[in-house]
Short mmCIF file of C-alpha atoms in Angstrom, two decimals:
data_model
loop_
_atom_site.label_atom_id
_atom_site.label_comp_id
_atom_site.label_asym_id
_atom_site.label_seq_id
_atom_site.Cartn_x
_atom_site.Cartn_y
_atom_site.Cartn_z
CA MET A 5 -11.48 1.84 5.53
CA GLY A 6 -13.34 -0.29 8.03
CA LYS A 7 -12.20 -1.50 11.41
CA ASN A 8 -8.64 -0.54 12.29
CA CYS A 9 -6.00 -0.08 9.65
CA PHE A 10 -2.27 0.04 9.20
CA PHE A 11 -0.89 1.90 6.20
CA LEU A 12 2.69 2.23 5.05
CA VAL A 13 3.44 5.37 3.07
CA ALA A 14 6.14 5.10 0.41
CA ARG A 15 6.72 7.03 -2.80
CA PRO A 16 8.77 4.97 -5.25
CA LEU A 17 11.03 5.15 -7.05
CA LEU A 18 12.59 5.66 -4.58
CA ARG A 19 11.51 7.88 -1.73
CA ILE A 20 9.98 6.82 1.55
CA GLN A 21 8.06 9.44 3.46
CA SER A 22 8.38 10.07 7.16
CA GLN A 23 4.73 9.07 7.79
CA PHE A 24 5.32 5.36 7.66
CA VAL A 25 2.16 3.74 8.95
CA GLU A 26 -1.46 4.70 9.26
CA PHE A 27 -3.39 2.86 11.94
CA ALA A 28 -7.01 3.85 12.56
CA ASN A 29 -10.63 2.94 13.18
CA HIS A 30 -14.03 4.60 12.96
CA GLY A 31 -13.77 6.15 16.40
CA SER A 32 -12.06 9.32 17.49
CA LEU A 33 -8.70 8.43 15.92
CA GLU A 34 -7.07 10.42 13.16
CA LYS A 35 -8.54 9.65 9.72
CA HIS A 36 -5.47 7.72 8.60
CA GLY A 37 -4.41 6.59 12.03
CA PHE A 38 -1.86 7.49 14.64
CA ALA A 39 1.04 5.19 13.68
CA ARG A 40 2.11 7.22 10.65
CA SER A 41 2.72 10.27 12.85
CA ARG A 42 4.56 8.44 15.63
CA VAL A 43 8.33 8.21 16.02
CA TRP A 44 9.66 4.81 15.00
CA SER A 45 12.80 3.25 16.46
CA ILE A 46 15.56 1.21 14.88
CA ASP A 47 14.81 -2.39 15.82
CA PRO A 48 17.60 -3.56 18.17
CA ASP A 49 16.69 -7.23 17.77
CA PRO A 50 15.43 -7.76 14.20
CA PRO A 51 14.34 -11.12 12.79
CA PRO A 52 17.12 -13.11 11.10
CA PHE A 53 18.13 -12.10 7.59
CA SER A 54 17.70 -14.57 4.75
CA ALA A 55 20.75 -16.42 3.49
CA ASN A 56 20.79 -14.51 0.17
CA SER A 57 20.50 -11.01 1.66
CA SER A 58 24.22 -10.18 1.69
CA SER A 59 23.90 -7.97 -1.40
CA GLN A 60 20.91 -6.07 -0.03
CA ALA A 61 20.71 -2.97 2.14
CA CYS A 62 18.21 -3.32 5.00
CA VAL A 63 16.90 -1.32 7.90
CA ASP A 64 14.56 -2.69 10.56
CA LEU A 65 12.11 -0.38 12.30
CA ILE A 66 9.83 -1.06 15.23
CA LEU A 67 6.74 0.62 16.63
CA LYS A 68 5.06 -0.37 19.88
CA HIS A 69 2.01 0.86 21.73
CA SER A 70 2.36 3.73 24.14
CA GLU A 71 0.22 4.56 27.13
CA GLU A 72 -1.09 7.58 25.25
CA GLU A 73 -2.26 5.37 22.37
CA VAL A 74 -3.88 2.85 24.71
CA LYS A 75 -6.21 5.63 25.86
CA ILE A 76 -7.65 6.03 22.34
CA TRP A 77 -7.20 2.47 21.05
CA PRO A 78 -7.21 -0.02 23.94
CA HIS A 79 -4.87 -2.64 22.50
CA ARG A 80 -1.19 -3.42 22.73
CA TYR A 81 0.79 -4.32 19.63
CA GLU A 82 4.27 -4.66 18.20
CA PHE A 83 4.89 -3.64 14.59
CA ARG A 84 8.16 -4.61 12.93
CA LEU A 85 8.92 -3.19 9.49
CA ARG A 86 11.88 -4.25 7.35
CA ILE A 87 12.80 -2.01 4.42
CA THR A 88 15.09 -3.73 1.93
CA LEU A 89 16.76 -2.23 -1.14
CA GLY A 90 18.20 -4.66 -3.65
CA PRO A 91 21.26 -4.04 -5.85
CA GLY A 92 19.02 -3.43 -8.86
CA GLY A 93 16.87 -0.88 -7.04
CA ASP A 94 14.05 -3.23 -6.05
CA LEU A 95 12.26 -2.11 -2.90
CA MET A 96 10.82 -4.68 -0.50
CA LEU A 97 8.63 -3.83 2.50
CA THR A 98 8.01 -6.61 5.00
CA SER A 99 5.68 -6.09 7.95
CA ARG A 100 5.07 -8.19 11.05
CA ILE A 101 2.30 -7.17 13.45
CA ARG A 102 1.86 -8.99 16.76
CA ASN A 103 -0.92 -8.78 19.31
CA THR A 104 0.78 -8.21 22.68
CA ASN A 105 -2.39 -7.75 24.73
CA THR A 106 -2.16 -9.20 28.22
CA ASP A 107 -5.91 -9.13 28.86
CA GLY A 108 -6.79 -11.95 26.47
CA LYS A 109 -8.45 -9.66 23.92
CA SER A 110 -8.16 -10.06 20.17
CA PHE A 111 -8.07 -7.10 17.80
CA ALA A 112 -8.95 -6.62 14.13
CA PHE A 113 -7.39 -4.28 11.59
CA THR A 114 -7.08 -3.62 7.88
CA PHE A 115 -3.76 -2.87 6.24
CA ALA A 116 -2.31 -1.19 3.15
CA TYR A 117 1.08 -0.07 1.85
CA HIS A 118 0.34 3.45 0.67
CA THR A 119 2.66 3.57 -2.36
CA TYR A 120 2.72 6.59 -4.67
CA PHE A 121 4.27 5.98 -8.10
CA ALA A 122 5.87 8.84 -10.03
CA VAL A 123 4.58 8.76 -13.62
CA SER A 124 5.16 10.97 -16.64
CA ASP A 125 1.51 11.65 -17.47
CA ILE A 126 -1.45 9.98 -15.73
CA SER A 127 -3.43 10.01 -18.98
CA GLU A 128 -0.73 7.79 -20.54
CA VAL A 129 -0.69 5.25 -17.70
CA ARG A 130 -2.48 1.93 -17.52
CA VAL A 131 -2.73 -0.69 -14.80
CA GLU A 132 -2.89 -4.37 -15.72
CA GLY A 133 -3.74 -7.33 -13.53
CA LEU A 134 -7.00 -5.95 -12.07
CA GLU A 135 -9.27 -6.26 -15.09
CA THR A 136 -12.55 -8.23 -14.66
CA LEU A 137 -12.23 -8.08 -10.85
CA ASP A 138 -14.83 -6.82 -8.39
CA TYR A 139 -14.10 -3.54 -6.63
CA LEU A 140 -15.57 -1.18 -4.05
CA ASP A 141 -15.94 2.37 -5.33
CA ASN A 142 -15.19 4.83 -2.53
CA LEU A 143 -16.65 7.63 -4.66
CA LYS A 144 -20.02 5.85 -4.64
CA ASP A 145 -20.39 4.90 -0.97
CA LYS A 146 -18.30 1.73 -1.44
CA GLU A 147 -20.80 0.23 -3.86
CA ARG A 148 -19.54 -2.99 -5.45
CA PHE A 149 -18.89 -3.19 -9.21
CA THR A 150 -17.00 -5.40 -11.66
CA GLU A 151 -14.15 -3.85 -13.65
CA GLN A 152 -14.71 -3.76 -17.40
CA GLY A 153 -12.15 -3.50 -20.18
CA ASP A 154 -8.69 -4.90 -20.80
CA ALA A 155 -6.83 -2.51 -18.47
CA ILE A 156 -7.41 0.41 -16.13
CA THR A 157 -6.80 3.87 -17.58
CA PHE A 158 -7.39 7.31 -16.07
CA GLU A 159 -9.58 10.20 -17.21
CA SER A 160 -11.01 11.40 -13.89
CA GLU A 161 -10.80 10.90 -10.13
CA VAL A 162 -10.40 7.27 -9.05
CA ASP A 163 -10.67 5.75 -5.57
CA LYS A 164 -11.31 2.00 -5.75
CA VAL A 165 -10.57 -1.08 -3.67
CA TYR A 166 -10.07 -4.13 -5.90
CA LEU A 167 -10.86 -7.45 -4.22
CA SER A 168 -9.11 -10.82 -4.35
CA THR A 169 -6.34 -9.51 -6.58
CA PRO A 170 -3.40 -11.45 -8.07
CA THR A 171 0.03 -11.41 -6.46
CA LYS A 172 1.42 -9.29 -9.32
CA ILE A 173 0.16 -5.97 -10.69
CA ALA A 174 1.77 -3.91 -13.45
CA ILE A 175 1.71 -0.10 -13.77
CA LEU A 176 2.70 0.85 -17.32
CA ASP A 177 4.08 4.31 -18.08
CA HIS A 178 3.81 4.71 -21.86
CA GLU A 179 5.82 7.92 -22.19
CA ARG A 180 8.78 6.69 -20.15
CA LYS A 181 8.50 3.15 -21.54
CA ARG A 182 8.81 1.89 -17.98
CA THR A 183 6.73 -0.61 -16.05
CA PHE A 184 6.48 -0.83 -12.28
CA VAL A 185 5.87 -4.39 -11.14
CA LEU A 186 4.22 -4.76 -7.74
CA ARG A 187 4.44 -8.18 -6.07
CA LYS A 188 2.69 -8.91 -2.80
CA ASP A 189 2.04 -11.60 -0.21
CA GLY A 190 -0.57 -11.68 2.55
CA LEU A 191 -2.44 -8.76 1.00
CA PRO A 192 -5.35 -9.93 -1.14
CA ASP A 193 -6.75 -6.53 -2.13
CA ALA A 194 -5.42 -3.50 -4.01
CA VAL A 195 -6.34 0.19 -3.76
CA VAL A 196 -6.05 2.48 -6.81
CA TRP A 197 -6.29 6.22 -6.23
CA ASN A 198 -5.76 9.50 -8.06
CA PRO A 199 -7.48 12.70 -6.81
CA TRP A 200 -7.63 14.43 -10.21
CA ASP A 201 -7.80 18.20 -10.54
CA LYS A 202 -10.60 19.39 -8.24
CA LYS A 203 -9.64 17.31 -5.24
CA ALA A 204 -5.93 18.02 -5.76
CA LYS A 205 -6.62 21.75 -5.51
CA ALA A 206 -8.59 21.21 -2.31
CA MET A 207 -5.78 19.27 -0.59
CA ALA A 208 -3.42 21.43 1.46
CA ASP A 209 -0.49 19.02 1.14
CA PHE A 210 -0.93 18.29 -2.56
CA GLY A 211 0.12 20.50 -5.48
CA ASP A 212 -2.62 21.59 -7.89
CA ASP A 213 -1.03 19.74 -10.82
CA GLU A 214 0.66 16.89 -8.97
CA TYR A 215 -2.17 14.51 -9.80
CA LYS A 216 -0.87 14.47 -13.40
CA HIS A 217 2.38 12.84 -12.34
CA MET A 218 1.38 10.32 -9.69
CA LEU A 219 -0.65 7.20 -9.17
CA CYS A 220 -1.33 5.44 -5.89
CA VAL A 221 -1.55 1.65 -6.09
CA GLU A 222 -1.63 -0.05 -2.69
CA ALA A 223 -1.25 -3.68 -1.76
CA ALA A 224 -3.91 -4.03 0.91
CA CYS A 225 -6.12 -6.17 3.09
CA VAL A 226 -9.38 -4.25 3.33
CA GLU A 227 -12.48 -6.33 2.62
CA LYS A 228 -11.85 -8.91 5.35
CA PRO A 229 -10.05 -7.45 8.40
CA ILE A 230 -7.16 -9.36 9.91
CA ILE A 231 -7.92 -10.71 13.39
CA LEU A 232 -5.13 -11.49 15.84
CA LYS A 233 -5.48 -13.26 19.15
CA PRO A 234 -2.94 -12.42 21.91
CA GLY A 235 0.46 -13.75 20.89
CA GLU A 236 -0.49 -14.19 17.24
CA GLU A 237 1.44 -12.47 14.44
CA TRP A 238 0.50 -11.40 10.93
CA ARG A 239 2.98 -10.92 8.09
CA GLY A 240 2.60 -9.02 4.84
CA ARG A 241 5.06 -8.15 2.09
CA GLN A 242 5.26 -5.90 -0.93
CA GLU A 243 8.05 -5.72 -3.50
CA ILE A 244 8.35 -3.03 -6.17
CA SER A 245 10.63 -3.15 -9.18
CA ALA A 246 10.94 -1.10 -12.36
CA VAL A 247 11.59 -2.81 -15.68
CA PRO A 248 11.88 -1.54 -19.25
CA SER A 249 8.38 -1.64 -20.69
CA SER A 250 7.50 -3.45 -23.87
CA TYR A 251 4.38 -1.30 -23.96
CA CYS A 252 4.56 0.12 -27.47
CA SER A 253 1.65 1.25 -29.65
CA GLY A 254 -0.71 0.19 -26.89
CA GLN A 255 0.69 -3.31 -26.45
CA LEU A 256 2.26 -4.99 -23.43
CA ASP A 257 4.06 -8.30 -23.61
CA PRO A 258 2.69 -9.89 -20.40
CA LYS A 259 5.31 -12.65 -20.43
CA LYS A 260 8.08 -10.10 -19.83
CA VAL A 261 6.26 -8.52 -16.89
CA PHE A 262 4.09 -11.09 -15.17
CA GLN A 263 6.39 -14.11 -15.62
CA SER A 264 9.59 -12.38 -14.52
CA ASP A 265 10.70 -12.91 -10.94
#
């Protein structure tokens, strides 16, 4: 993805990987950035908790620039990540990125929460909320298309960036009669990815048949990079919940998914 990018890697429900954030650009940096492979610290001075957070479990993490990173990406930043688990199993990821440059320079970056959903059978999964939207197809040199059909289903490799997406997206698992509801703020785009069989076999850290039981749907900001001046801060949030699905005989009751908060 263009410019610089932050990615959060999480595999619900509910497992968060050790590679939390990808942060990269087109230069000599790692493909998915250096932040995901850095050691994060527990934030000793986290932002205040909301008044209704007493029933939630939270951990605040922080990542700051190091002199080693400045050599390959000449900017200073502070990244605060709050991971919140609600009593019903809802997962909320809240990010705050601040430009701490002292030389007056702005920086630009793209961002995505790299969430992998465990599904029963990818051929029985559909994604709703992205139909009729424009997308960039990474398998066709990021050529722009418009999504057709009533929902997104999967029969082959997919790697798309949907643009100007709604704040709610639903991932329906027909076999398990379960729907993941993804809510997001500050992240206008959404990435949908599944490597399918050939690419899965070529990936060293991916099982040959794992593509059958996963789907990556990422809340993202990709098309228009975020630009921060020194002292400015950006915030983004993603919440994931699982609800019983009314998807039966190919039907989803959208009122039960998209109007529930």
